[in-house]
XYZ file of C-alpha atoms in Angstrom:
240
model
C 0.095 0.184 0.001
C 3.084 2.094 0.941
C 4.054 2.152 -2.743
C 1.910 1.767 -4.139
C 0.695 5.853 -2.130
C 4.595 6.588 -3.224
C 4.016 5.939 -7.222
C 0.316 7.581 -7.111
C 2.185 11.114 -5.214
C 5.083 10.075 -8.018
C 2.693 10.985 -11.175
C 0.317 12.984 -9.346
C 4.050 15.751 -8.743
C 4.765 14.506 -13.300
C 1.566 15.885 -14.316
C 2.073 19.352 -11.780
C 5.259 19.375 -13.893
C 3.619 19.527 -17.188
C 1.362 21.728 -16.727
C 3.508 24.248 -15.541
C 1.948 23.787 -12.410
C 4.544 22.839 -9.565
C 7.255 24.875 -6.994
C 7.718 28.197 -7.372
C 4.409 29.828 -6.938
C 3.360 32.829 -8.683
C 7.660 34.289 -8.961
C 9.855 33.598 -11.679
C 11.731 30.823 -11.839
C 11.245 27.283 -10.914
C 8.078 26.466 -12.890
C 7.505 24.384 -16.479
C 7.645 26.931 -19.725
C 3.938 27.443 -20.050
C 2.010 26.018 -22.570
C 0.501 28.202 -26.299
C -3.274 28.817 -26.285
C -4.093 26.383 -29.830
C -6.693 27.227 -31.183
C -7.394 30.982 -31.088
C -8.125 33.228 -34.925
C -5.836 35.547 -35.299
C -7.248 38.906 -36.372
C -6.476 39.781 -39.770
C -4.450 43.343 -39.761
C -7.134 46.215 -41.062
C -7.167 47.513 -44.674
C -6.384 51.880 -44.468
C -10.066 53.015 -45.911
C -10.477 53.518 -49.777
C -10.662 57.065 -50.814
C -13.372 58.843 -50.651
C -13.845 60.354 -54.924
C -15.032 62.944 -55.175
C -18.732 63.763 -56.359
C -18.590 64.967 -59.925
C -19.689 69.146 -60.706
C -22.796 68.907 -61.858
C -24.347 69.773 -65.765
C -24.152 73.220 -66.836
C -27.204 75.176 -67.402
C -28.354 74.922 -71.718
C -29.235 78.229 -70.962
C -28.881 77.875 -75.648
C -32.010 80.214 -77.201
C -33.321 81.299 -80.814
C -34.829 83.818 -81.650
C -37.499 83.744 -84.111
C -39.874 87.276 -85.041
C -40.072 89.971 -87.332
C -38.705 94.112 -86.773
C -40.567 93.816 -83.432
C -38.290 91.027 -81.636
C -34.614 92.098 -84.281
C -35.543 96.170 -83.187
C -35.566 97.751 -85.835
C -37.105 100.824 -86.851
C -36.400 101.211 -90.744
C -34.337 98.319 -93.100
C -31.316 100.000 -92.088
C -32.102 101.797 -88.314
C -31.996 100.212 -84.637
C -32.222 100.650 -82.067
C -29.174 101.026 -79.705
C -29.564 97.717 -77.143
C -31.787 95.552 -79.711
C -34.284 92.708 -78.026
C -31.077 90.009 -77.573
C -28.471 91.918 -77.094
C -30.719 92.881 -73.960
C -31.416 89.354 -73.409
C -28.242 88.870 -72.716
C -27.712 91.320 -69.830
C -30.548 90.836 -68.116
C -29.912 87.011 -68.183
C -25.848 86.866 -68.995
C -26.058 82.949 -69.297
C -28.495 82.953 -72.540
C -25.793 82.122 -75.028
C -29.320 83.723 -78.316
C -29.779 83.265 -81.869
C -31.410 86.444 -83.348
C -33.393 84.763 -85.830
C -35.758 87.928 -86.732
C -35.549 89.697 -89.903
C -37.254 93.087 -90.014
C -40.584 92.387 -92.419
C -41.333 88.703 -91.539
C -43.848 86.779 -89.969
C -45.413 83.682 -88.952
C -47.215 82.633 -92.682
C -43.871 83.658 -94.707
C -41.325 81.950 -91.809
C -43.335 78.997 -90.922
C -42.859 76.978 -94.566
C -39.177 77.104 -94.026
C -38.910 76.739 -90.399
C -39.904 73.093 -90.757
C -37.899 72.039 -93.010
C -34.541 73.689 -90.480
C -32.854 72.224 -87.644
C -33.174 73.781 -84.263
C -29.128 73.709 -82.225
C -30.462 75.665 -79.250
C -32.868 74.606 -76.681
C -35.739 77.930 -76.211
C -37.099 79.445 -79.031
C -38.784 82.417 -79.014
C -41.869 82.455 -81.568
C -42.626 86.730 -82.141
C -44.606 86.922 -84.870
C -47.969 88.409 -85.849
C -47.716 92.165 -86.399
C -47.336 91.790 -90.562
C -49.458 89.019 -90.480
C -52.396 91.038 -88.644
C -51.292 93.876 -90.859
C -51.902 91.739 -94.437
C -54.570 89.617 -93.331
C -52.636 86.525 -93.047
C -53.915 82.555 -91.941
C -52.089 83.374 -88.291
C -53.087 79.671 -86.482
C -52.252 77.896 -89.666
C -48.465 78.833 -89.505
C -48.379 79.440 -85.903
C -50.024 76.347 -85.408
C -46.472 75.055 -87.866
C -44.370 77.146 -85.761
C -45.458 75.087 -82.475
C -45.525 71.797 -84.243
C -41.749 71.461 -85.232
C -40.514 73.123 -81.688
C -42.192 70.991 -79.687
C -41.032 67.708 -82.085
C -37.577 69.228 -81.663
C -38.383 68.521 -78.217
C -37.417 72.658 -77.382
C -37.991 74.922 -74.757
C -41.394 77.603 -76.392
C -41.544 80.994 -75.330
C -44.963 82.533 -77.536
C -44.338 86.977 -76.626
C -48.138 87.120 -78.597
C -47.904 90.704 -80.366
C -46.767 93.938 -78.980
C -49.532 97.091 -78.268
C -50.043 99.757 -80.760
C -49.655 103.486 -80.172
C -52.697 102.535 -83.255
C -54.130 99.015 -82.545
C -54.240 97.087 -85.651
C -57.562 96.204 -87.075
C -57.013 91.503 -86.369
C -54.204 92.359 -82.922
C -56.209 91.201 -80.622
C -57.212 87.872 -82.645
C -54.232 87.272 -83.392
C -53.122 87.961 -79.798
C -55.798 85.716 -78.812
C -54.568 82.677 -80.966
C -51.422 83.569 -79.578
C -52.223 82.711 -76.109
C -54.921 79.639 -76.829
C -52.007 78.451 -79.345
C -49.249 78.359 -76.273
C -50.873 76.327 -73.358
C -52.096 73.953 -75.882
C -48.451 72.774 -77.185
C -47.273 74.481 -73.939
C -45.100 76.334 -74.227
C -44.806 79.638 -72.592
C -46.459 82.938 -72.800
C -45.005 85.533 -72.398
C -48.146 87.876 -73.132
C -47.033 91.174 -75.130
C -49.738 92.872 -75.586
C -50.210 93.758 -71.577
C -47.024 96.186 -71.865
C -48.182 99.709 -71.145
C -45.765 101.198 -73.101
C -46.380 105.086 -73.622
C -46.944 106.229 -77.039
C -44.452 109.099 -76.836
C -42.071 105.413 -76.533
C -43.114 105.053 -80.130
C -41.490 105.623 -83.277
C -44.876 105.450 -85.157
C -48.073 102.990 -84.724
C -45.833 100.156 -84.121
C -42.501 100.080 -82.930
C -41.487 100.976 -79.832
C -38.287 103.554 -79.229
C -35.071 101.523 -76.678
C -37.093 102.026 -73.751
C -40.597 101.013 -75.382
C -39.065 98.513 -76.541
C -36.726 96.969 -72.566
C -40.735 96.648 -71.405
C -41.433 94.383 -73.876
C -37.513 92.260 -73.095
C -38.306 92.140 -69.036
C -41.106 91.055 -69.364
C -39.646 88.354 -71.884
C -37.217 87.752 -69.644
C -39.979 87.244 -66.843
C -41.049 84.125 -69.407
C -37.984 82.843 -70.082
C -37.580 82.207 -66.262
C -40.466 80.800 -65.726
C -39.730 77.640 -69.298
C -36.215 78.196 -67.922
C -35.590 78.450 -64.391
C -32.039 77.807 -64.171
C -30.747 79.864 -66.213
C -32.377 83.236 -64.669
C -29.082 84.457 -62.673
C -26.748 81.919 -63.594
C -23.174 83.744 -64.026
C -22.049 83.507 -67.704
């Protein structure tokens, strides 16, 4: 029995030594080496965060404009005389973002322009249509011509502003009726109506019964610009 106890004690001591126990307590020497911890996951090194790409800059607003009309839109007082600041220049001054292509011609009419216009390409995004004075004065079939102009611009996906007829010092016989046609067609085709006929121009600011001088023309352009701000608000206040 005694021999058996001794053998058991020796076995226990050997086990303690193998497990790092035994003599020496919590101090340094004397104890066996600690067994390594096996099977624990090793954390992978953290990769540096990828740099954030800068947000793309917004596309610049397309403020290209084509001006269609007669002497009122061109600022012409006669074949050889214009007011100092013609409407195309006044639009640019009031709204610098616009790039204006002036296609207005003295003596032009919707009736004369439409057959040519429907076969032309248009680079500008916005089209201003100012016709009616010569159509009214000659009793041309204004509605049919305006429909051709509007159908072409809308088919090309353009934003359209229709000015209507300007006031005259001595009103033309058909002017009110033609202005009503312009307003009705603007609504029908989804265009913006500038309502030039509502502008109160002093007779003293007219060169004759039809053509406004500089102050009257500027008043008309101001009304047009208000309509442009509705048709293309992204071009309002944008620097060139």
